[in-house]
Amino acid sequence: MMKNITAIKLVLLVFLLNLFNACTSTEANSSNSKEDDEITSKVNDLLSQMTLEEKIAEMTQDAPANERLGIPYMKYAEALHGVWLVLDYYGNTTVYPQAIAAASTWQPELVKKMASQTALEARTLGVTHTYSPNLDVISGDPRYGRVEESYGEDPYLVSRMGVAFIQGLQGMGEERFDENHVIATAKHFIGYPRKQTWN
């Protein structure tokens, strides 16, 4: 069983590396800023120092800290309508209305404030990144199990609320990714097989 999991992770790593290499070109890299080039150089240097096992470990959901290379443990949480941690049964965080209710306000700035407070609470709990927001556009099928997690069936509304939520979680300008903000992971955007086609 363990050999199968390791083999699957290895295949996934090879696929992702090939995909990454296929998506980069010298033409695209030539337009990078000096800062982008420095980041790329640091990432390539770090990757060149990593063993295959370390690379595979970093692709897992609960990637452990890599003390040898100074890579910290990244704690995650769900944050669709407030921070939710599996081990946080004590009500230590604010619970907001679900996304579908927040979208009904048609007030992206309100959603941004909610997400900013969510980020602050997440960082207080040691969370560095969140699985939020859900950018699915409801397809109209009531059997879809994540209706309440979506901002609705209007692609424009979903995009405006999603942008506001991400800005609130991650911060903007000098505050971006500071000690009071977290990484947003927009989810389910392309992950489901049945998606409505918008013409």
Coordinates of C-alpha atoms in Angstrom, one line a residue, residues 73-198:
Y73 CA 5.4 24.1 8.1
M74 CA 2.4 25.5 6.4
K75 CA -0.7 25.1 8.4
Y76 CA -3.9 25.2 6.4
A77 CA -7.6 25.8 7.3
E78 CA -10.9 26.0 5.5
A79 CA -12.1 29.6 5.6
L80 CA -15.3 29.9 3.4
H81 CA -17.2 31.8 6.1
G82 CA -14.7 32.1 8.9
V83 CA -11.7 29.9 9.9
W84 CA -12.5 26.3 10.4
L85 CA -9.9 23.9 11.8
V86 CA -10.5 20.2 12.4
L87 CA -9.1 20.5 15.9
D88 CA -10.8 23.7 16.8
Y89 CA -14.1 22.5 18.4
Y90 CA -14.1 25.2 21.0
G91 CA -15.6 28.1 18.9
N92 CA -12.5 30.2 18.9
T93 CA -13.3 31.9 15.6
T94 CA -16.0 34.0 14.1
V95 CA -18.5 32.2 11.9
Y96 CA -20.0 34.4 9.2
P97 CA -22.9 33.7 6.8
Q98 CA -22.1 31.2 4.0
A99 CA -20.9 32.6 0.7
I100 CA -24.3 32.4 -1.0
A101 CA -25.7 34.7 1.8
A102 CA -22.8 37.1 1.6
A103 CA -23.2 37.4 -2.2
S104 CA -26.8 38.4 -1.7
T105 CA -25.6 41.7 -0.3
W106 CA -23.9 42.6 -3.6
Q107 CA -21.3 44.4 -1.4
P108 CA -17.8 43.2 -2.3
E109 CA -16.2 45.6 0.2
L110 CA -18.2 43.9 3.0
V111 CA -16.9 40.5 1.9
K112 CA -13.4 41.9 1.8
K113 CA -13.7 43.1 5.4
M114 CA -15.0 39.7 6.5
A115 CA -12.1 37.9 4.8
S116 CA -9.6 40.3 6.3
Q117 CA -10.9 39.5 9.8
T118 CA -10.9 35.8 8.9
A119 CA -7.2 36.2 7.9
L120 CA -6.4 37.9 11.2
E121 CA -8.1 35.1 13.2
A122 CA -6.3 32.5 11.0
R123 CA -2.9 33.9 11.7
T124 CA -3.7 34.0 15.4
L125 CA -4.2 30.3 15.2
G126 CA -1.0 29.7 13.2
V127 CA -2.7 29.2 9.9
T128 CA -0.6 30.3 6.9
H129 CA -3.0 29.4 4.0
T130 CA -6.6 28.8 3.5
Y131 CA -8.8 26.8 1.1
S132 CA -11.0 29.6 0.1
P133 CA -12.8 31.1 -1.7
N134 CA -15.0 28.8 -3.7
L135 CA -15.3 30.2 -7.2
D136 CA -17.8 27.7 -8.6
V137 CA -20.6 29.3 -10.6
I138 CA -23.8 27.4 -9.6
S139 CA -24.9 25.4 -12.6
G140 CA -28.6 25.4 -11.8
D141 CA -28.7 21.8 -10.7
P142 CA -30.0 21.7 -7.1
R143 CA -28.3 18.4 -6.5
Y144 CA -25.0 20.1 -6.7
G145 CA -23.7 19.6 -3.1
R146 CA -21.8 22.9 -2.7
V147 CA -24.5 25.5 -3.5
E148 CA -24.1 27.3 -0.2
E149 CA -20.3 27.6 -0.7
S150 CA -20.7 29.5 -4.0
Y151 CA -21.4 33.2 -4.6
G152 CA -24.2 32.2 -7.0
E153 CA -25.0 31.6 -10.6
D154 CA -23.9 35.0 -12.0
P155 CA -20.3 34.8 -13.2
Y156 CA -19.8 38.6 -12.7
L157 CA -21.0 38.5 -9.1
V158 CA -18.9 35.4 -8.4
S159 CA -15.8 37.1 -9.8
R160 CA -16.4 40.4 -7.9
M161 CA -17.0 38.6 -4.6
G162 CA -14.1 36.2 -5.2
V163 CA -11.7 39.0 -5.9
A164 CA -12.8 40.9 -2.8
F165 CA -12.5 37.8 -0.6
I166 CA -8.9 37.1 -1.9
Q167 CA -7.9 40.7 -1.4
G168 CA -9.2 40.5 2.2
L169 CA -7.4 37.2 2.9
Q170 CA -4.1 38.1 1.3
G171 CA -4.0 41.9 1.9
M172 CA -3.0 44.5 -0.7
G173 CA 0.0 46.7 -1.3
E174 CA 2.4 46.8 1.6
E175 CA 0.1 44.6 3.7
R176 CA 0.1 41.7 1.1
F177 CA 1.0 38.5 2.9
D178 CA 2.1 40.3 6.0
E179 CA 1.7 38.9 9.5
N180 CA -2.0 39.6 9.4
H181 CA -2.8 37.9 6.1
V182 CA -2.8 34.4 4.7
I183 CA -2.5 32.7 1.3
A184 CA -5.9 32.2 -0.5
T185 CA -6.5 29.0 -2.5
A186 CA -9.3 29.6 -4.9
K187 CA -10.9 26.2 -5.2
H188 CA -13.2 24.0 -7.3
F189 CA -13.0 26.5 -10.2
I190 CA -12.2 23.8 -12.7
G191 CA -12.3 20.7 -10.5
Y192 CA -15.7 19.4 -11.3
P193 CA -16.7 17.5 -14.4
R194 CA -20.0 19.2 -15.0
K195 CA -19.6 22.9 -15.6
Q196 CA -22.0 25.2 -17.5
T197 CA -20.7 26.7 -20.7
W198 CA -21.1 30.5 -20.8

